[in-house]
Amino acid sequence: MSDAYDDDAFQAAYDKVMARWPAQREAVRVPTPYGTTHVNACGPHDGPPLVLLPGGGGATSASWFAQAADFAPTHRVYAVDLVGAPGRSAAAGDRHPRTIADLTAWLGAVLDGLGAGPAVLGGHSYGAWIALHHALHAPARVRRLFLLDPTQCFAGFKAAYLARALPMLLRPSPRRVRAFLEWETGGAGLDPDWLRLQEAATGFPSVRPVTGPRPAPLALRALDMPVLLLLAGNSRTHDTYRVAARASAVLPRVETVVLPDVSHHALPHAAPAELGRRLSGFLRG
């Protein structure tokens, strides 16, 4: 654990963001072979399930507060903290996910524990990469797939993004986290509670995230389910329009929308109205 990490500060920052969730929210603990997974849930217990995965780095399930508020009246919303990443999930010692097969097995166990399936499965950034791999691995478990500015699914990172991220990754500090996020979002006003949570996650005792190649085009062409791909028009993470073109070329049932005036790391918490409108229509389909 890094000397810079303060668990009390992290938990307090997490609670501050969770206060933005609907009042009827509840915490669910799901045992899996890879540890206990923390899930923030809201909405009617008999509502259709909407499962949301956060991005990597300091992102947590708490960041989905805008979507939780929008869809809790009609859906059972489950926002998942990744095992081994910042949040309230707890890895089972050395038995954290190490491969893509482990990740899909972990997520399958979470869905089993929640009784959520077939579900609408969605994710942001790295969480979208996990969601896409799970849909390819277990398509019968996923009714519809929602990808919010996904990374490493259809195109790689921009070189400038990796160069900017490197100092933060090599020597993380709250100041470097803030500077990086302010650069990527173009100085847009970030939610202060959310930003404090990202800073407080610095040094969190996380494990190395599972990485791997982008899904093969042949496998993507066989993905026979509706996919909603929402992309950040101002993303500095990757080439938005290259992602859109490549996804449209390989996914047979994809709806692609570029959200203007929003960057990669401003999502999902700084949700433009178009995001809610498009996702609402997708969920009704």
Short mmCIF file of C-alpha atoms in Angstrom, two decimals:
data_model
loop_
_atom_site.label_atom_id
_atom_site.label_comp_id
_atom_site.label_asym_id
_atom_site.label_seq_id
_atom_site.Cartn_x
_atom_site.Cartn_y
_atom_site.Cartn_z
CA MET A 1 0.00 0.00 0.00
CA SER A 2 1.36 3.46 -0.88
CA ASP A 3 2.23 5.88 1.91
CA ALA A 4 0.11 8.41 0.02
CA TYR A 5 -3.05 6.36 0.45
CA ASP A 6 -5.43 7.30 3.27
CA ASP A 7 -8.27 4.79 3.57
CA ASP A 8 -10.40 7.03 5.79
CA ALA A 9 -10.15 9.83 3.22
CA PHE A 10 -11.01 7.43 0.39
CA GLN A 11 -14.05 6.01 2.19
CA ALA A 12 -15.29 9.51 3.07
CA ALA A 13 -14.87 10.65 -0.55
CA TYR A 14 -16.67 7.52 -1.78
CA ASP A 15 -19.59 8.19 0.60
CA LYS A 16 -19.75 11.81 -0.58
CA VAL A 17 -20.25 10.71 -4.18
CA MET A 18 -22.70 7.99 -3.14
CA ALA A 19 -24.82 10.71 -1.52
CA ARG A 20 -25.64 11.73 -5.11
CA TRP A 21 -27.37 8.37 -5.67
CA PRO A 22 -31.11 7.87 -5.14
CA ALA A 23 -32.05 7.67 -1.46
CA GLN A 24 -33.26 4.08 -1.71
CA ARG A 25 -29.83 2.77 -2.77
CA GLU A 26 -28.41 -0.29 -1.08
CA ALA A 27 -25.04 -2.04 -0.92
CA VAL A 28 -24.94 -5.67 -2.03
CA ARG A 29 -21.99 -7.98 -1.31
CA VAL A 30 -21.57 -10.82 -3.80
CA PRO A 31 -19.12 -13.67 -3.06
CA THR A 32 -17.14 -14.94 -6.07
CA PRO A 33 -14.13 -17.25 -6.47
CA TYR A 34 -12.01 -14.10 -6.88
CA GLY A 35 -13.20 -12.24 -3.80
CA THR A 36 -16.22 -10.37 -2.53
CA THR A 37 -17.68 -7.89 -4.99
CA HIS A 38 -19.35 -4.70 -3.80
CA VAL A 39 -22.35 -3.63 -5.86
CA ASN A 40 -24.31 -0.41 -5.45
CA ALA A 41 -27.93 -1.13 -6.31
CA CYS A 42 -31.15 0.83 -6.61
CA GLY A 43 -34.51 0.59 -8.31
CA PRO A 44 -37.32 -1.97 -8.07
CA HIS A 45 -36.15 -5.49 -7.25
CA ASP A 46 -38.37 -6.90 -10.01
CA GLY A 47 -37.24 -4.30 -12.57
CA PRO A 48 -35.21 -5.35 -15.63
CA PRO A 49 -31.52 -5.47 -14.66
CA LEU A 50 -29.05 -2.83 -15.85
CA VAL A 51 -25.47 -3.76 -14.88
CA LEU A 52 -22.80 -1.03 -15.12
CA LEU A 53 -19.01 -1.39 -14.89
CA PRO A 54 -16.68 1.53 -14.13
CA GLY A 55 -13.52 2.48 -15.96
CA GLY A 56 -10.03 1.72 -14.74
CA GLY A 57 -7.64 3.80 -12.68
CA GLY A 58 -9.43 5.52 -9.84
CA ALA A 59 -12.93 5.06 -11.21
CA THR A 60 -15.51 3.31 -9.03
CA SER A 61 -19.15 2.30 -9.30
CA ALA A 62 -20.08 5.47 -7.40
CA SER A 63 -19.42 7.46 -10.59
CA TRP A 64 -22.66 6.18 -12.18
CA PHE A 65 -24.83 8.44 -9.99
CA ALA A 66 -26.41 10.29 -12.94
CA GLN A 67 -27.49 7.04 -14.61
CA ALA A 68 -28.70 5.58 -11.30
CA ALA A 69 -30.96 8.59 -10.80
CA ASP A 70 -32.25 8.41 -14.39
CA PHE A 71 -33.05 4.70 -14.53
CA ALA A 72 -33.85 3.62 -10.96
CA PRO A 73 -37.57 4.38 -11.49
CA THR A 74 -37.82 1.69 -14.18
CA HIS A 75 -34.80 -0.63 -13.82
CA ARG A 76 -32.90 -2.49 -11.17
CA VAL A 77 -29.55 -0.70 -11.48
CA TYR A 78 -26.43 -2.59 -10.38
CA ALA A 79 -23.15 -0.64 -10.43
CA VAL A 80 -20.18 -2.90 -9.74
CA ASP A 81 -16.83 -2.14 -8.10
CA LEU A 82 -14.13 -4.10 -9.91
CA VAL A 83 -12.25 -6.66 -7.79
CA GLY A 84 -8.67 -5.56 -7.17
CA ALA A 85 -9.35 -1.95 -8.19
CA PRO A 86 -10.30 1.16 -6.18
CA GLY A 87 -13.68 0.70 -4.54
CA ARG A 88 -15.19 -1.54 -1.90
CA SER A 89 -14.73 -4.94 -3.49
CA ALA A 90 -12.15 -7.21 -1.81
CA ALA A 91 -9.93 -9.59 -3.75
CA ALA A 92 -9.46 -13.09 -2.30
CA GLY A 93 -5.76 -12.84 -1.55
CA ASP A 94 -3.82 -13.97 -4.60
CA ARG A 95 -6.94 -15.23 -6.38
CA HIS A 96 -7.71 -12.01 -8.20
CA PRO A 97 -8.47 -12.15 -11.96
CA ARG A 98 -5.29 -12.51 -14.02
CA THR A 99 -6.66 -13.33 -17.48
CA ILE A 100 -9.61 -12.39 -19.66
CA ALA A 101 -11.12 -15.81 -18.86
CA ASP A 102 -10.82 -14.97 -15.15
CA LEU A 103 -12.55 -11.63 -15.69
CA THR A 104 -15.47 -13.18 -17.53
CA ALA A 105 -15.74 -15.91 -14.87
CA TRP A 106 -15.72 -13.25 -12.14
CA LEU A 107 -18.43 -11.20 -13.86
CA GLY A 108 -20.49 -14.32 -14.50
CA ALA A 109 -20.33 -15.14 -10.78
CA VAL A 110 -21.42 -11.58 -9.96
CA LEU A 111 -24.42 -11.83 -12.31
CA ASP A 112 -25.30 -15.20 -10.80
CA GLY A 113 -25.13 -13.78 -7.29
CA LEU A 114 -27.34 -10.87 -8.24
CA GLY A 115 -29.79 -13.06 -10.14
CA ALA A 116 -29.31 -10.61 -13.01
CA GLY A 117 -29.64 -12.22 -16.35
CA PRO A 118 -30.10 -11.88 -19.14
CA ALA A 119 -29.26 -8.23 -18.44
CA VAL A 120 -28.42 -5.03 -20.19
CA LEU A 121 -24.67 -4.86 -19.56
CA GLY A 122 -22.72 -1.65 -19.89
CA GLY A 123 -19.37 -0.16 -19.08
CA HIS A 124 -17.23 2.91 -19.44
CA SER A 125 -13.67 2.85 -20.79
CA TYR A 126 -11.92 -0.25 -19.34
CA GLY A 127 -15.28 -1.39 -17.97
CA ALA A 128 -16.62 -1.38 -21.54
CA TRP A 129 -13.68 -3.59 -22.58
CA ILE A 130 -14.67 -6.07 -19.85
CA ALA A 131 -18.35 -5.87 -20.83
CA LEU A 132 -17.57 -6.53 -24.49
CA HIS A 133 -15.40 -9.54 -23.67
CA HIS A 134 -18.12 -10.92 -21.41
CA ALA A 135 -20.74 -10.51 -24.14
CA LEU A 136 -18.47 -12.40 -26.55
CA HIS A 137 -17.86 -15.14 -23.97
CA ALA A 138 -21.44 -15.53 -22.69
CA PRO A 139 -23.86 -13.91 -25.16
CA ALA A 140 -26.88 -15.66 -23.64
CA ARG A 141 -26.26 -13.71 -20.41
CA VAL A 142 -26.41 -10.29 -22.14
CA ARG A 143 -29.66 -9.00 -23.57
CA ARG A 144 -28.21 -5.72 -24.81
CA LEU A 145 -24.73 -4.18 -24.62
CA PHE A 146 -23.94 -0.55 -23.78
CA LEU A 147 -20.40 0.74 -24.43
CA LEU A 148 -19.51 4.24 -23.21
CA ASP A 149 -16.35 5.57 -24.88
CA PRO A 150 -14.71 2.11 -24.73
CA THR A 151 -10.92 1.80 -24.73
CA GLN A 152 -8.92 -0.91 -26.48
CA CYS A 153 -12.04 -2.38 -28.08
CA PHE A 154 -11.84 -0.94 -31.59
CA ALA A 155 -8.73 1.29 -31.58
CA GLY A 156 -5.68 1.97 -29.46
CA PHE A 157 -4.75 4.92 -27.28
CA LYS A 158 -3.36 8.13 -28.70
CA ALA A 159 0.38 8.52 -28.16
CA ALA A 160 -0.12 11.94 -26.56
CA TYR A 161 -2.56 10.46 -24.05
CA LEU A 162 -0.11 7.75 -23.00
CA ALA A 163 2.70 10.31 -22.70
CA ARG A 164 0.56 12.51 -20.45
CA ALA A 165 -0.54 9.56 -18.33
CA LEU A 166 2.94 8.13 -17.81
CA PRO A 167 4.14 10.45 -15.00
CA MET A 168 0.90 9.84 -13.07
CA LEU A 169 1.27 6.08 -13.50
CA LEU A 170 4.95 5.99 -12.53
CA ARG A 171 4.69 8.27 -9.51
CA PRO A 172 1.01 8.71 -8.64
CA SER A 173 -0.03 11.62 -6.48
CA PRO A 174 -3.28 13.55 -6.02
CA ARG A 175 -1.71 16.57 -7.75
CA ARG A 176 -0.72 14.52 -10.80
CA VAL A 177 -4.14 12.85 -10.97
CA ARG A 178 -5.84 16.25 -10.94
CA ALA A 179 -3.47 17.70 -13.55
CA PHE A 180 -4.00 14.75 -15.87
CA LEU A 181 -7.79 14.87 -15.58
CA GLU A 182 -7.83 18.63 -16.13
CA TRP A 183 -5.70 18.17 -19.26
CA GLU A 184 -7.87 15.39 -20.73
CA THR A 185 -11.11 17.25 -20.03
CA GLY A 186 -9.76 20.49 -21.48
CA GLY A 187 -10.16 22.37 -18.23
CA ALA A 188 -13.91 21.74 -18.11
CA GLY A 189 -15.45 22.17 -14.69
CA LEU A 190 -15.29 18.75 -13.05
CA ASP A 191 -17.62 17.70 -10.27
CA PRO A 192 -15.65 18.46 -7.08
CA ASP A 193 -16.90 15.41 -5.16
CA TRP A 194 -16.02 13.09 -8.03
CA LEU A 195 -12.61 14.73 -8.47
CA ARG A 196 -11.85 14.36 -4.77
CA LEU A 197 -12.63 10.63 -5.02
CA GLN A 198 -10.20 10.25 -7.93
CA GLU A 199 -7.51 12.01 -5.90
CA ALA A 200 -8.26 9.95 -2.79
CA ALA A 201 -7.83 6.72 -4.81
CA THR A 202 -4.14 7.54 -5.32
CA GLY A 203 -2.10 4.67 -3.94
CA PHE A 204 -5.13 2.41 -3.41
CA PRO A 205 -3.84 -1.16 -2.83
CA SER A 206 -4.97 -2.41 -6.22
CA VAL A 207 -3.62 -5.27 -8.31
CA ARG A 208 -2.35 -5.14 -11.86
CA PRO A 209 -5.40 -4.89 -14.16
CA VAL A 210 -6.03 -7.60 -16.71
CA THR A 211 -5.15 -6.45 -20.20
CA GLY A 212 -5.13 -8.13 -23.56
CA PRO A 213 -5.63 -7.63 -27.28
CA ARG A 214 -8.61 -6.01 -28.86
CA PRO A 215 -11.37 -8.49 -29.74
CA ALA A 216 -10.93 -10.12 -33.12
CA PRO A 217 -13.08 -8.67 -35.94
CA LEU A 218 -14.42 -12.14 -36.78
CA ALA A 219 -15.71 -12.58 -33.23
CA LEU A 220 -17.27 -9.12 -33.23
CA ARG A 221 -19.09 -9.81 -36.51
CA ALA A 222 -20.74 -12.80 -34.83
CA LEU A 223 -22.04 -10.73 -31.88
CA ASP A 224 -25.76 -10.91 -32.55
CA MET A 225 -27.18 -8.51 -29.97
CA PRO A 226 -28.08 -4.81 -30.01
CA VAL A 227 -25.12 -2.61 -29.08
CA LEU A 228 -25.25 1.06 -28.13
CA LEU A 229 -21.89 2.76 -28.64
CA LEU A 230 -21.70 6.27 -27.17
CA LEU A 231 -18.45 8.14 -27.82
CA ALA A 232 -17.00 11.30 -26.30
CA GLY A 233 -16.61 13.91 -29.01
CA ASN A 234 -13.79 15.68 -27.16
CA SER A 235 -11.93 12.56 -26.05
CA ARG A 236 -8.15 12.86 -25.94
CA THR A 237 -7.88 9.15 -25.18
CA HIS A 238 -8.34 7.83 -28.72
CA ASP A 239 -9.51 8.93 -32.16
CA THR A 240 -13.28 9.10 -31.67
CA TYR A 241 -14.16 8.85 -35.33
CA ARG A 242 -11.77 5.96 -35.96
CA VAL A 243 -13.45 4.07 -33.12
CA ALA A 244 -16.87 4.82 -34.61
CA ALA A 245 -15.85 3.70 -38.10
CA ARG A 246 -14.22 0.47 -36.95
CA ALA A 247 -17.10 -0.47 -34.66
CA SER A 248 -19.65 0.17 -37.41
CA ALA A 249 -17.64 -2.02 -39.78
CA VAL A 250 -17.63 -5.09 -37.51
CA LEU A 251 -20.69 -4.97 -35.23
CA PRO A 252 -23.81 -6.10 -37.09
CA ARG A 253 -26.38 -4.43 -34.77
CA VAL A 254 -24.63 -1.31 -33.46
CA GLU A 255 -26.06 2.17 -32.96
CA THR A 256 -23.19 4.68 -32.78
CA VAL A 257 -23.57 8.19 -31.37
CA VAL A 258 -20.88 10.81 -30.80
CA LEU A 259 -21.66 12.97 -27.77
CA PRO A 260 -20.44 16.52 -28.43
CA ASP A 261 -18.66 18.74 -25.91
CA VAL A 262 -17.69 16.00 -23.46
CA SER A 263 -14.36 14.23 -22.91
CA HIS A 264 -13.48 10.65 -21.98
CA HIS A 265 -12.81 11.23 -18.29
CA ALA A 266 -15.83 13.49 -17.78
CA LEU A 267 -17.97 10.39 -18.33
CA PRO A 268 -20.13 8.94 -16.92
CA HIS A 269 -20.66 11.46 -14.10
CA ALA A 270 -20.86 14.59 -16.29
CA ALA A 271 -23.62 13.04 -18.33
CA PRO A 272 -24.89 15.19 -21.22
CA ALA A 273 -28.63 15.06 -21.82
CA GLU A 274 -28.03 13.17 -25.07
CA LEU A 275 -26.49 10.27 -23.14
CA GLY A 276 -29.59 9.83 -21.00
CA ARG A 277 -31.90 10.19 -23.99
CA ARG A 278 -30.05 7.64 -26.13
CA LEU A 279 -29.64 5.13 -23.30
CA SER A 280 -33.30 5.49 -22.33
CA GLY A 281 -34.38 4.69 -25.89
CA PHE A 282 -31.98 1.75 -26.02
CA LEU A 283 -33.34 0.30 -22.78
CA ARG A 284 -36.90 0.51 -24.09
CA GLY A 285 -35.99 -1.40 -27.25
#
